[in-house]
Amino acid sequence: MLIVEGHKIVNYSEHMTDDELFDFCQANKELQIERDAQQNIIIMAPVGGESGKNEKDFIYEVEHWRRKTSLGESFSSSTGFILPNGAMRSPDASWVSPERWQNVSEEQKKKFLPIVPDFVVEVRSPTDKLERMKDKMQEWVDNGVCLAWLVDVEGEQTFIYRSNGSIEIVPGFDQELSGEDVMEGFSFDLSQLRLS
């Protein structure tokens, strides 16, 4: 296993189980941690103020829709999801349908969730490499996410990934994105991201 810290790679002696990873993350709450499918531990830098604001806007809008519809559950960027490929990922905003949520036991809800969200949003921060973010979005869809948005604020474009394998590029921030048939009635006005 490797611990990746920025561009520095530190050797780690053995693979962690999901429970050991959860305990490791709890012991290092000041760090943002994910695990990839090869069992590498990835330690990410905190985001800057602008990126944090944009992430918050998505979390707020997803939760606002969830409260209006009383459907499923929404989660913050601190929530870890264990994917079928063994990765543990934390999207910037996410929503899980009632059908998927009902299959999670009360005990499982206390740790990283062993389910895949139906919908995820990842907001690219200035330090994120676009190709790496695209790979992560494909990983989400390959593992069962129905709809995923990669919002590239700096490039003012959004990549929409769908479970049917299609990827749509939406240029500019002068329109609304739709939750389509995954989150019916949900939309996000991209022009919000221009506000400071």
mmCIF file of C-alpha atoms in Angstrom, residues 45-55 58 90-93 120-137 149-159 161 173 190 193:
data_model
loop_
_atom_site.group_PDB
_atom_site.id
_atom_site.type_symbol
_atom_site.label_atom_id
_atom_site.label_comp_id
_atom_site.label_asym_id
_atom_site.label_seq_id
_atom_site.Cartn_x
_atom_site.Cartn_y
_atom_site.Cartn_z
ATOM 1 C CA ALA A 45 -5.061 18.868 0.679
ATOM 2 C CA PRO A 46 -7.954 20.932 2.050
ATOM 3 C CA VAL A 47 -9.625 23.111 -0.570
ATOM 4 C CA GLY A 48 -9.455 26.893 -0.695
ATOM 5 C CA GLY A 49 -12.300 29.226 0.173
ATOM 6 C CA GLU A 50 -13.741 29.534 -3.331
ATOM 7 C CA SER A 51 -13.826 25.753 -3.847
ATOM 8 C CA GLY A 52 -15.289 25.228 -0.381
ATOM 9 C CA LYS A 53 -18.045 27.730 -1.147
ATOM 10 C CA ASN A 54 -18.886 25.984 -4.413
ATOM 11 C CA GLU A 55 -19.005 22.566 -2.720
ATOM 12 C CA PHE A 58 -24.102 21.900 -4.193
ATOM 13 C CA SER A 90 -15.930 10.918 -0.731
ATOM 14 C CA PRO A 91 -17.745 13.014 -3.344
ATOM 15 C CA ASP A 92 -18.261 16.729 -2.782
ATOM 16 C CA ALA A 93 -22.049 16.204 -2.668
ATOM 17 C CA VAL A 120 -22.616 12.564 -7.081
ATOM 18 C CA VAL A 121 -21.054 15.955 -7.685
ATOM 19 C CA GLU A 122 -17.330 16.617 -7.804
ATOM 20 C CA VAL A 123 -16.149 20.230 -8.020
ATOM 21 C CA ARG A 124 -12.700 20.605 -9.537
ATOM 22 C CA SER A 125 -10.465 22.798 -7.411
ATOM 23 C CA PRO A 126 -7.554 24.719 -9.008
ATOM 24 C CA THR A 127 -5.063 22.067 -7.840
ATOM 25 C CA ASP A 128 -7.020 19.083 -9.243
ATOM 26 C CA LYS A 129 -5.784 17.624 -12.529
ATOM 27 C CA LEU A 130 -8.719 17.393 -14.942
ATOM 28 C CA GLU A 131 -7.777 13.966 -16.335
ATOM 29 C CA ARG A 132 -7.519 12.493 -12.839
ATOM 30 C CA MET A 133 -10.944 13.927 -11.998
ATOM 31 C CA LYS A 134 -12.402 12.439 -15.191
ATOM 32 C CA ASP A 135 -11.000 9.033 -14.210
ATOM 33 C CA LYS A 136 -12.638 9.380 -10.806
ATOM 34 C CA MET A 137 -15.993 10.220 -12.403
ATOM 35 C CA TRP A 149 -21.476 15.881 -12.484
ATOM 36 C CA LEU A 150 -17.860 17.013 -12.721
ATOM 37 C CA VAL A 151 -17.950 20.802 -12.419
ATOM 38 C CA ASP A 152 -14.815 22.492 -13.731
ATOM 39 C CA VAL A 153 -15.154 26.006 -12.345
ATOM 40 C CA GLU A 154 -11.888 27.290 -13.770
ATOM 41 C CA GLY A 155 -12.723 26.015 -17.265
ATOM 42 C CA GLU A 156 -16.403 27.002 -16.895
ATOM 43 C CA GLN A 157 -17.615 23.625 -18.102
ATOM 44 C CA THR A 158 -19.463 20.660 -16.662
ATOM 45 C CA PHE A 159 -19.047 17.005 -17.597
ATOM 46 C CA TYR A 161 -21.652 11.212 -16.731
ATOM 47 C CA PHE A 173 -22.191 28.646 -16.569
ATOM 48 C CA LEU A 190 -24.577 27.156 -12.660
ATOM 49 C CA LEU A 193 -20.776 29.651 -9.182
#
